[in-house]
Amino acid sequence: MIDHFQSGQSAIDTRWRLIRSWRILLATLFVFSFCPPFLPQATAADTRIVRDMVGRQVRIPRMPQRIACLHGPSYEKIFALGGADRVVMAANLDLPWAHRLNPALDRIPIADTFAAPDVERLLHLNVDLVIYPPFQKQLNHLTAAGLPVAIAYDSKRRPTTLEAFIADYYTQIRFYGELLGGQAPAIADQYCAYADERIRRVTAITSTIPMAKRPRVFYFCGQVGGPAGTQTRYSTADWLVAAAGGIMLTHDEAAYFVNVTTEQMILWNPDIIIVSTLPTIEPVVTNPQWRDLRAVREKKVFMSPQGIFYWSHFSTESFLCILFLAKQFYPERFPDLDIQDELQAYYSRFYHYALTDDEARRILNHLPPKDTP
């Protein structure tokens, strides 16, 4: 009787030990399923500290090799500075010229949405640097997973003078050079000198034009297929128009983006309309409510060029936008400014791509490469 009880008790103890072992194993698997995979810790000699555009100190690899460009204009800056082969994920943007200039981009994973980054996917790709907008909740999520994140711009600070805008433009370019390391800082300096010489050539003329003689401009660069959206006071488009000698009609609006009603457009009656994020000017010139606008009547509705990125949204090509707009606003003041030549020279020097005349014309007319599906 006693032996039988002890035998039964021993069997029960064995079963409980097995159950406990399985529970420990399952708990361990549960914990590791929510933790980033183990990665060797880089030594201090392999890393460096950079200060990002909002002032955060971020420890990154000395030479980042696996970069996720999750901020819209970040990929084309990395491309211009010679780091395209280090990009392992890019933002969700369908920009055909970026793929034409770098066919390898077709094989790079595209982020489904920059507003909800896929941390697990980034870890699986062994990303060693994420370039991201200043979204605090998502930033916390990324850094908690151990990903080095550099914020690419400060949404709380807008330049309030043209000189401050130009300086900030160069600061951002040099920031990307610092992130890449190697030869990139020197290329960033060369880019800034190259762009500055061309910007100053234009502003030397446009800065002398009285405000009363400047064209009043509506820059359509908001929602695609939606209301008449545009940028406003101290935005990129605002300063591009100002540098080119125009007046942005939404300059007095406080929000960065606004939608403008038909009634307001009629009251403003713009001299020139520039279209950026629509595929063509057709929605503007065929709108029966806008047909009496001065810009429509006088056929002064133009597409903003689009290359690797939107020229109106703080692109490396934005300095070319100043040249383009100045030529549109004052063709008689810039008789020797050939924007096609400028575009081809820039692509050759910094993108290392020889644009044909037809390709250059297509970019200037906001058209994709000819064989784009």
GROMACS .gro file of C-alpha atoms in nm:
model
  373
    1MET     CA    1   0.000   0.000   0.000
    2ILE     CA    2   0.276   0.239   0.097
    3ASP     CA    3   0.488   0.134  -0.203
    4HIS     CA    4   0.193   0.187  -0.435
    5PHE     CA    5   0.135   0.537  -0.293
    6GLN     CA    6   0.500   0.633  -0.327
    7SER     CA    7   0.506   0.503  -0.685
    8GLY     CA    8   0.198   0.709  -0.768
    9GLN     CA    9   0.341   1.017  -0.597
   10SER     CA   10   0.664   0.978  -0.793
   11ALA     CA   11   0.470   0.968  -1.119
   12ILE     CA   12   0.280   1.282  -1.021
   13ASP     CA   13   0.606   1.459  -0.931
   14THR     CA   14   0.750   1.363  -1.269
   15ARG     CA   15   0.447   1.499  -1.451
   16TRP     CA   16   0.467   1.827  -1.260
   17ARG     CA   17   0.838   1.864  -1.340
   18LEU     CA   18   0.760   1.812  -1.710
   19ILE     CA   19   0.478   2.067  -1.695
   20ARG     CA   20   0.705   2.322  -1.521
   21SER     CA   21   0.977   2.263  -1.783
   22TRP     CA   22   0.730   2.324  -2.066
   23ARG     CA   23   0.600   2.638  -1.895
   24ILE     CA   24   0.954   2.776  -1.862
   25LEU     CA   25   1.027   2.697  -2.227
   26LEU     CA   26   0.705   2.860  -2.346
   27ALA     CA   27   0.768   3.169  -2.133
   28THR     CA   28   1.118   3.198  -2.273
   29LEU     CA   29   0.988   3.171  -2.629
   30PHE     CA   30   0.719   3.429  -2.554
   31VAL     CA   31   0.973   3.680  -2.423
   32PHE     CA   32   1.212   3.637  -2.714
   33SER     CA   33   0.930   3.665  -2.968
   34PHE     CA   34   0.884   4.025  -2.855
   35CYS     CA   35   1.252   4.113  -2.824
   36PRO     CA   36   1.485   4.214  -3.106
   37PRO     CA   37   1.722   3.942  -3.223
   38PHE     CA   38   2.059   3.934  -3.055
   39LEU     CA   39   2.307   4.149  -3.240
   40PRO     CA   40   2.672   4.187  -3.145
   41GLN     CA   41   2.723   4.512  -2.956
   42ALA     CA   42   2.939   4.758  -3.144
   43THR     CA   43   3.235   4.891  -2.955
   44ALA     CA   44   3.290   5.263  -2.899
   45ALA     CA   45   3.559   5.254  -3.167
   46ASP     CA   46   3.301   5.134  -3.420
   47THR     CA   47   3.048   5.409  -3.344
   48ARG     CA   48   3.022   5.785  -3.311
   49ILE     CA   49   2.777   6.039  -3.172
   50VAL     CA   50   2.591   6.274  -3.405
   51ARG     CA   51   2.343   6.549  -3.321
   52ASP     CA   52   2.032   6.520  -3.534
   53MET     CA   53   1.816   6.805  -3.664
   54VAL     CA   54   1.614   6.833  -3.342
   55GLY     CA   55   1.923   6.831  -3.120
   56ARG     CA   56   1.913   6.466  -3.008
   57GLN     CA   57   2.248   6.294  -2.958
   58VAL     CA   58   2.241   5.965  -3.146
   59ARG     CA   59   2.503   5.692  -3.145
   60ILE     CA   60   2.541   5.553  -3.497
   61PRO     CA   61   2.796   5.328  -3.670
   62ARG     CA   62   3.109   5.506  -3.785
   63MET     CA   63   3.011   5.414  -4.142
   64PRO     CA   64   2.642   5.312  -4.156
   65GLN     CA   65   2.598   5.039  -4.414
   66ARG     CA   66   2.228   4.949  -4.387
   67ILE     CA   67   2.017   5.265  -4.391
   68ALA     CA   68   1.638   5.292  -4.386
   69CYS     CA   69   1.527   5.619  -4.550
   70LEU     CA   70   1.180   5.652  -4.399
   71HIS     CA   71   1.164   6.031  -4.431
   72GLY     CA   72   1.033   6.128  -4.777
   73PRO     CA   73   1.324   6.338  -4.913
   74SER     CA   74   1.596   6.139  -4.736
   75TYR     CA   75   1.667   5.882  -5.007
   76GLU     CA   76   1.746   6.136  -5.277
   77LYS     CA   77   1.986   6.319  -5.046
   78ILE     CA   78   2.165   5.993  -4.966
   79PHE     CA   79   2.173   5.923  -5.340
   80ALA     CA   80   2.320   6.264  -5.424
   81LEU     CA   81   2.593   6.218  -5.164
   82GLY     CA   82   2.703   5.879  -5.297
   83GLY     CA   83   2.533   5.645  -5.049
   84ALA     CA   84   2.264   5.478  -5.262
   85ASP     CA   85   2.424   5.135  -5.226
   86ARG     CA   86   2.380   5.158  -4.848
   87VAL     CA   87   2.001   5.207  -4.856
   88VAL     CA   88   1.812   4.889  -4.759
   89MET     CA   89   1.462   5.040  -4.723
   90ALA     CA   90   1.301   5.351  -4.870
   91ALA     CA   91   0.987   5.555  -4.807
   92ASN     CA   92   0.662   5.473  -4.981
   93LEU     CA   93   0.691   5.712  -5.278
   94ASP     CA   94   0.625   5.631  -5.643
   95LEU     CA   95   0.881   5.851  -5.818
   96PRO     CA   96   0.985   5.697  -6.152
   97TRP     CA   97   1.301   5.903  -6.208
   98ALA     CA   98   1.448   5.771  -5.883
   99HIS     CA   99   1.416   5.419  -6.024
  100ARG     CA  100   1.554   5.522  -6.363
  101LEU     CA  101   1.869   5.669  -6.210
  102ASN     CA  102   1.913   5.378  -5.968
  103PRO     CA  103   1.760   5.051  -6.099
  104ALA     CA  104   1.872   4.879  -5.777
  105LEU     CA  105   1.594   5.072  -5.603
  106ASP     CA  106   1.350   4.825  -5.760
  107ARG     CA  107   1.492   4.553  -5.534
  108ILE     CA  108   1.486   4.755  -5.211
  109PRO     CA  109   1.194   4.699  -4.971
  110ILE     CA  110   0.952   4.990  -4.959
  111ALA     CA  111   0.798   5.097  -4.628
  112ASP     CA  112   0.420   5.048  -4.636
  113THR     CA  113   0.374   5.371  -4.442
  114PHE     CA  114   0.618   5.607  -4.275
  115ALA     CA  115   0.358   5.679  -4.003
  116ALA     CA  116   0.374   5.323  -3.865
  117PRO     CA  117   0.724   5.182  -3.922
  118ASP     CA  118   0.755   4.804  -3.920
  119VAL     CA  119   1.010   4.750  -3.643
  120GLU     CA  120   1.026   4.375  -3.691
  121ARG     CA  121   1.107   4.420  -4.059
  122LEU     CA  122   1.375   4.680  -3.985
  123LEU     CA  123   1.537   4.444  -3.735
  124HIS     CA  124   1.520   4.157  -3.982
  125LEU     CA  125   1.703   4.376  -4.236
  126ASN     CA  126   1.974   4.450  -3.975
  127VAL     CA  127   1.923   4.823  -4.026
  128ASP     CA  128   2.199   5.024  -3.856
  129LEU     CA  129   2.051   5.373  -3.917
  130VAL     CA  130   1.693   5.493  -3.958
  131ILE     CA  131   1.627   5.842  -4.099
  132TYR     CA  132   1.285   5.948  -3.979
  133PRO     CA  133   1.048   6.247  -3.935
  134PRO     CA  134   0.995   6.403  -3.588
  135PHE     CA  135   0.705   6.177  -3.483
  136GLN     CA  136   0.758   6.115  -3.112
  137LYS     CA  137   0.539   5.807  -3.059
  138GLN     CA  138   0.695   5.619  -3.351
  139LEU     CA  139   1.040   5.741  -3.251
  140ASN     CA  140   0.993   5.588  -2.905
  141HIS     CA  141   0.887   5.261  -3.065
  142LEU     CA  142   1.193   5.251  -3.289
  143THR     CA  143   1.447   5.343  -3.022
  144ALA     CA  144   1.296   5.096  -2.774
  145ALA     CA  145   1.384   4.822  -3.022
  146GLY     CA  146   1.747   4.938  -3.021
  147LEU     CA  147   1.742   5.103  -3.365
  148PRO     CA  148   1.959   5.417  -3.409
  149VAL     CA  149   1.723   5.689  -3.535
  150ALA     CA  150   1.824   6.030  -3.672
  151ILE     CA  151   1.549   6.291  -3.707
  152ALA     CA  152   1.590   6.468  -4.041
  153TYR     CA  153   1.419   6.803  -3.974
  154ASP     CA  154   1.270   7.015  -3.698
  155SER     CA  155   0.896   7.062  -3.754
  156LYS     CA  156   0.877   7.323  -3.477
  157ARG     CA  157   1.119   7.562  -3.641
  158ARG     CA  158   1.069   7.744  -3.970
  159PRO     CA  159   1.320   7.991  -4.118
  160THR     CA  160   1.174   8.341  -4.110
  161THR     CA  161   1.407   8.503  -4.364
  162LEU     CA  162   1.530   8.396  -4.705
  163GLU     CA  163   1.889   8.389  -4.579
  164ALA     CA  164   1.787   8.164  -4.290
  165PHE     CA  165   1.607   7.932  -4.533
  166ILE     CA  166   1.912   7.906  -4.757
  167ALA     CA  167   2.136   7.841  -4.455
  168ASP     CA  168   1.896   7.573  -4.327
  169TYR     CA  169   1.892   7.414  -4.672
  170TYR     CA  170   2.269   7.374  -4.661
  171THR     CA  171   2.264   7.260  -4.298
  172GLN     CA  172   2.037   6.971  -4.389
  173ILE     CA  173   2.256   6.868  -4.682
  174ARG     CA  174   2.564   6.870  -4.459
  175PHE     CA  175   2.373   6.675  -4.192
  176TYR     CA  176   2.320   6.392  -4.440
  177GLY     CA  177   2.688   6.408  -4.529
  178GLU     CA  178   2.775   6.372  -4.162
  179LEU     CA  179   2.544   6.071  -4.126
  180LEU     CA  180   2.707   5.891  -4.419
  181GLY     CA  181   3.066   5.971  -4.326
  182GLY     CA  182   3.358   5.890  -4.554
  183GLN     CA  183   3.365   6.119  -4.860
  184ALA     CA  184   3.006   6.235  -4.814
  185PRO     CA  185   3.083   6.549  -4.607
  186ALA     CA  186   3.318   6.672  -4.881
  187ILE     CA  187   3.052   6.604  -5.146
  188ALA     CA  188   2.797   6.792  -4.932
  189ASP     CA  189   3.029   7.094  -4.920
  190GLN     CA  190   3.074   7.080  -5.297
  191TYR     CA  191   2.698   7.059  -5.345
  192CYS     CA  192   2.635   7.362  -5.120
  193ALA     CA  193   2.891   7.572  -5.307
  194TYR     CA  194   2.746   7.461  -5.642
  195ALA     CA  195   2.385   7.539  -5.544
  196ASP     CA  196   2.475   7.866  -5.371
  197GLU     CA  197   2.651   8.008  -5.675
  198ARG     CA  198   2.336   7.951  -5.883
  199ILE     CA  199   2.092   8.075  -5.622
  200ARG     CA  200   2.293   8.398  -5.574
  201ARG     CA  201   2.298   8.455  -5.948
  202VAL     CA  202   1.917   8.465  -5.942
  203THR     CA  203   1.859   8.651  -5.616
  204ALA     CA  204   2.104   8.924  -5.719
  205ILE     CA  205   1.839   9.019  -5.974
  206THR     CA  206   1.511   8.925  -5.804
  207SER     CA  207   1.600   9.100  -5.477
  208THR     CA  208   1.591   9.435  -5.660
  209ILE     CA  209   1.234   9.390  -5.790
  210PRO     CA  210   0.976   9.598  -5.596
  211MET     CA  211   0.701   9.401  -5.426
  212ALA     CA  212   0.435   9.583  -5.628
  213LYS     CA  213   0.583   9.445  -5.951
  214ARG     CA  214   0.615   9.084  -5.840
  215PRO     CA  215   0.372   8.818  -5.966
  216ARG     CA  216   0.119   8.681  -5.716
  217VAL     CA  217   0.157   8.304  -5.720
  218PHE     CA  218  -0.056   8.009  -5.616
  219TYR     CA  219   0.162   7.699  -5.576
  220PHE     CA  220  -0.052   7.386  -5.594
  221CYS     CA  221   0.157   7.145  -5.385
  222GLY     CA  222  -0.088   6.986  -5.146
  223GLN     CA  223  -0.305   6.679  -5.163
  224VAL     CA  224  -0.302   6.486  -5.492
  225GLY     CA  225  -0.652   6.467  -5.637
  226GLY     CA  226  -0.798   6.657  -5.342
  227PRO     CA  227  -0.876   7.019  -5.263
  228ALA     CA  228  -0.652   7.303  -5.376
  229GLY     CA  229  -0.381   7.238  -5.118
  230THR     CA  230  -0.069   7.445  -5.082
  231GLN     CA  231   0.217   7.533  -4.852
  232THR     CA  232   0.214   7.859  -4.659
  233ARG     CA  233   0.421   8.110  -4.460
  234TYR     CA  234   0.791   8.019  -4.426
  235SER     CA  235   0.744   7.684  -4.601
  236THR     CA  236   0.977   7.547  -4.867
  237ALA     CA  237   0.750   7.654  -5.154
  238ASP     CA  238   0.705   7.998  -4.997
  239TRP     CA  239   1.080   8.061  -4.992
  240LEU     CA  240   1.135   7.915  -5.340
  241VAL     CA  241   0.876   8.157  -5.478
  242ALA     CA  242   1.027   8.448  -5.280
  243ALA     CA  243   1.380   8.371  -5.399
  244ALA     CA  244   1.255   8.364  -5.759
  245GLY     CA  245   1.091   8.705  -5.715
  246GLY     CA  246   0.728   8.610  -5.661
  247ILE     CA  247   0.470   8.653  -5.384
  248MET     CA  248   0.312   8.340  -5.235
  249LEU     CA  249  -0.061   8.411  -5.196
  250THR     CA  250  -0.080   8.195  -4.883
  251HIS     CA  251   0.213   8.366  -4.713
  252ASP     CA  252  -0.003   8.495  -4.426
  253GLU     CA  253  -0.147   8.153  -4.334
  254ALA     CA  254  -0.011   8.004  -4.012
  255ALA     CA  255  -0.048   7.628  -4.082
  256TYR     CA  256   0.217   7.462  -4.298
  257PHE     CA  257  -0.043   7.318  -4.539
  258VAL     CA  258  -0.387   7.463  -4.613
  259ASN     CA  259  -0.671   7.386  -4.852
  260VAL     CA  260  -0.802   7.688  -5.041
  261THR     CA  261  -1.166   7.731  -5.142
  262THR     CA  262  -1.282   7.832  -5.488
  263GLU     CA  263  -1.417   8.155  -5.343
  264GLN     CA  264  -1.075   8.245  -5.204
  265MET     CA  265  -0.904   8.161  -5.534
  266ILE     CA  266  -1.144   8.393  -5.716
  267LEU     CA  267  -1.076   8.671  -5.465
  268TRP     CA  268  -0.700   8.626  -5.502
  269ASN     CA  269  -0.712   8.593  -5.882
  270PRO     CA  270  -0.347   8.474  -5.906
  271ASP     CA  271  -0.115   8.595  -6.180
  272ILE     CA  272   0.058   8.257  -6.201
  273ILE     CA  273  -0.037   7.906  -6.088
  274ILE     CA  274   0.237   7.645  -6.039
  275VAL     CA  275   0.119   7.283  -6.014
  276SER     CA  276   0.340   7.036  -5.828
  277THR     CA  277   0.161   6.729  -5.692
  278LEU     CA  278  -0.101   6.681  -5.961
  279PRO     CA  279   0.000   6.477  -6.268
  280THR     CA  280  -0.094   6.756  -6.514
  281ILE     CA  281  -0.233   7.109  -6.527
  282GLU     CA  282  -0.562   6.979  -6.671
  283PRO     CA  283  -0.761   6.982  -6.343
  284VAL     CA  284  -0.672   7.353  -6.313
  285VAL     CA  285  -0.726   7.478  -6.667
  286THR     CA  286  -1.045   7.275  -6.722
  287ASN     CA  287  -1.208   7.368  -6.390
  288PRO     CA  288  -1.513   7.573  -6.497
  289GLN     CA  289  -1.503   7.768  -6.171
  290TRP     CA  290  -1.143   7.876  -6.236
  291ARG     CA  291  -1.166   7.959  -6.606
  292ASP     CA  292  -1.185   8.335  -6.538
  293LEU     CA  293  -0.877   8.341  -6.316
  294ARG     CA  294  -0.606   8.564  -6.463
  295ALA     CA  295  -0.349   8.283  -6.464
  296VAL     CA  296  -0.585   8.054  -6.656
  297ARG     CA  297  -0.700   8.320  -6.902
  298GLU     CA  298  -0.345   8.428  -6.979
  299LYS     CA  299  -0.214   8.068  -6.997
  300LYS     CA  300   0.024   8.113  -6.706
  301VAL     CA  301  -0.038   7.775  -6.544
  302PHE     CA  302   0.281   7.567  -6.530
  303MET     CA  303   0.384   7.227  -6.401
  304SER     CA  304   0.658   7.228  -6.138
  305PRO     CA  305   0.937   6.994  -6.248
  306GLN     CA  306   0.978   6.660  -6.076
  307GLY     CA  307   1.294   6.452  -6.083
  308ILE     CA  308   1.413   6.214  -5.813
  309PHE     CA  309   1.189   6.405  -5.571
  310TYR     CA  310   0.934   6.688  -5.573
  311TRP     CA  311   1.119   7.014  -5.637
  312SER     CA  312   0.877   7.202  -5.408
  313HIS     CA  313   0.945   6.984  -5.099
  314PHE     CA  314   1.303   7.050  -4.982
  315SER     CA  315   1.468   6.830  -5.241
  316THR     CA  316   1.833   6.840  -5.344
  317GLU     CA  317   1.684   6.969  -5.672
  318SER     CA  318   1.501   7.257  -5.500
  319PHE     CA  319   1.775   7.505  -5.590
  320LEU     CA  320   1.693   7.425  -5.954
  321CYS     CA  321   1.333   7.512  -5.876
  322ILE     CA  322   1.441   7.868  -5.791
  323LEU     CA  323   1.604   7.894  -6.133
  324PHE     CA  324   1.299   7.744  -6.303
  325LEU     CA  325   1.054   7.978  -6.130
  326ALA     CA  326   1.266   8.286  -6.196
  327LYS     CA  327   1.268   8.200  -6.566
  328GLN     CA  328   0.889   8.157  -6.562
  329PHE     CA  329   0.831   8.482  -6.371
  330TYR     CA  330   1.083   8.702  -6.556
  331PRO     CA  331   1.194   8.552  -6.889
  332GLU     CA  332   1.313   8.895  -7.003
  333ARG     CA  333   1.540   8.938  -6.696
  334PHE     CA  334   1.706   8.596  -6.741
  335PRO     CA  335   1.768   8.566  -7.115
  336ASP     CA  336   2.086   8.359  -7.064
  337LEU     CA  337   1.943   8.121  -6.804
  338ASP     CA  338   1.895   7.781  -6.971
  339ILE     CA  339   1.725   7.561  -6.713
  340GLN     CA  340   1.765   7.251  -6.930
  341ASP     CA  341   2.142   7.299  -6.941
  342GLU     CA  342   2.146   7.357  -6.564
  343LEU     CA  343   1.945   7.039  -6.504
  344GLN     CA  344   2.168   6.825  -6.724
  345ALA     CA  345   2.486   6.966  -6.568
  346TYR     CA  346   2.358   6.899  -6.217
  347TYR     CA  347   2.252   6.541  -6.291
  348SER     CA  348   2.587   6.471  -6.451
  349ARG     CA  349   2.791   6.607  -6.161
  350PHE     CA  350   2.599   6.488  -5.855
  351TYR     CA  351   2.376   6.207  -5.979
  352HIS     CA  352   2.638   6.075  -6.225
  353TYR     CA  353   2.372   6.034  -6.489
  354ALA     CA  354   2.385   6.185  -6.839
  355LEU     CA  355   2.033   6.308  -6.910
  356THR     CA  356   1.944   6.315  -7.276
  357ASP     CA  357   1.775   6.627  -7.407
  358ASP     CA  358   1.444   6.441  -7.418
  359GLU     CA  359   1.484   6.315  -7.061
  360ALA     CA  360   1.563   6.666  -6.937
  361ARG     CA  361   1.256   6.805  -7.112
  362ARG     CA  362   1.040   6.536  -6.957
  363ILE     CA  363   1.162   6.619  -6.605
  364LEU     CA  364   1.101   6.990  -6.664
  365ASN     CA  365   0.748   6.907  -6.777
  366HIS     CA  366   0.680   6.681  -6.477
  367LEU     CA  367   0.671   6.370  -6.697
  368PRO     CA  368   0.808   6.023  -6.608
  369PRO     CA  369   1.066   5.841  -6.823
  370LYS     CA  370   0.922   5.761  -7.165
  371ASP     CA  371   0.897   5.385  -7.112
  372THR     CA  372   0.738   5.405  -6.765
  373PRO     CA  373   0.434   5.170  -6.747
   0.00000   0.00000   0.00000
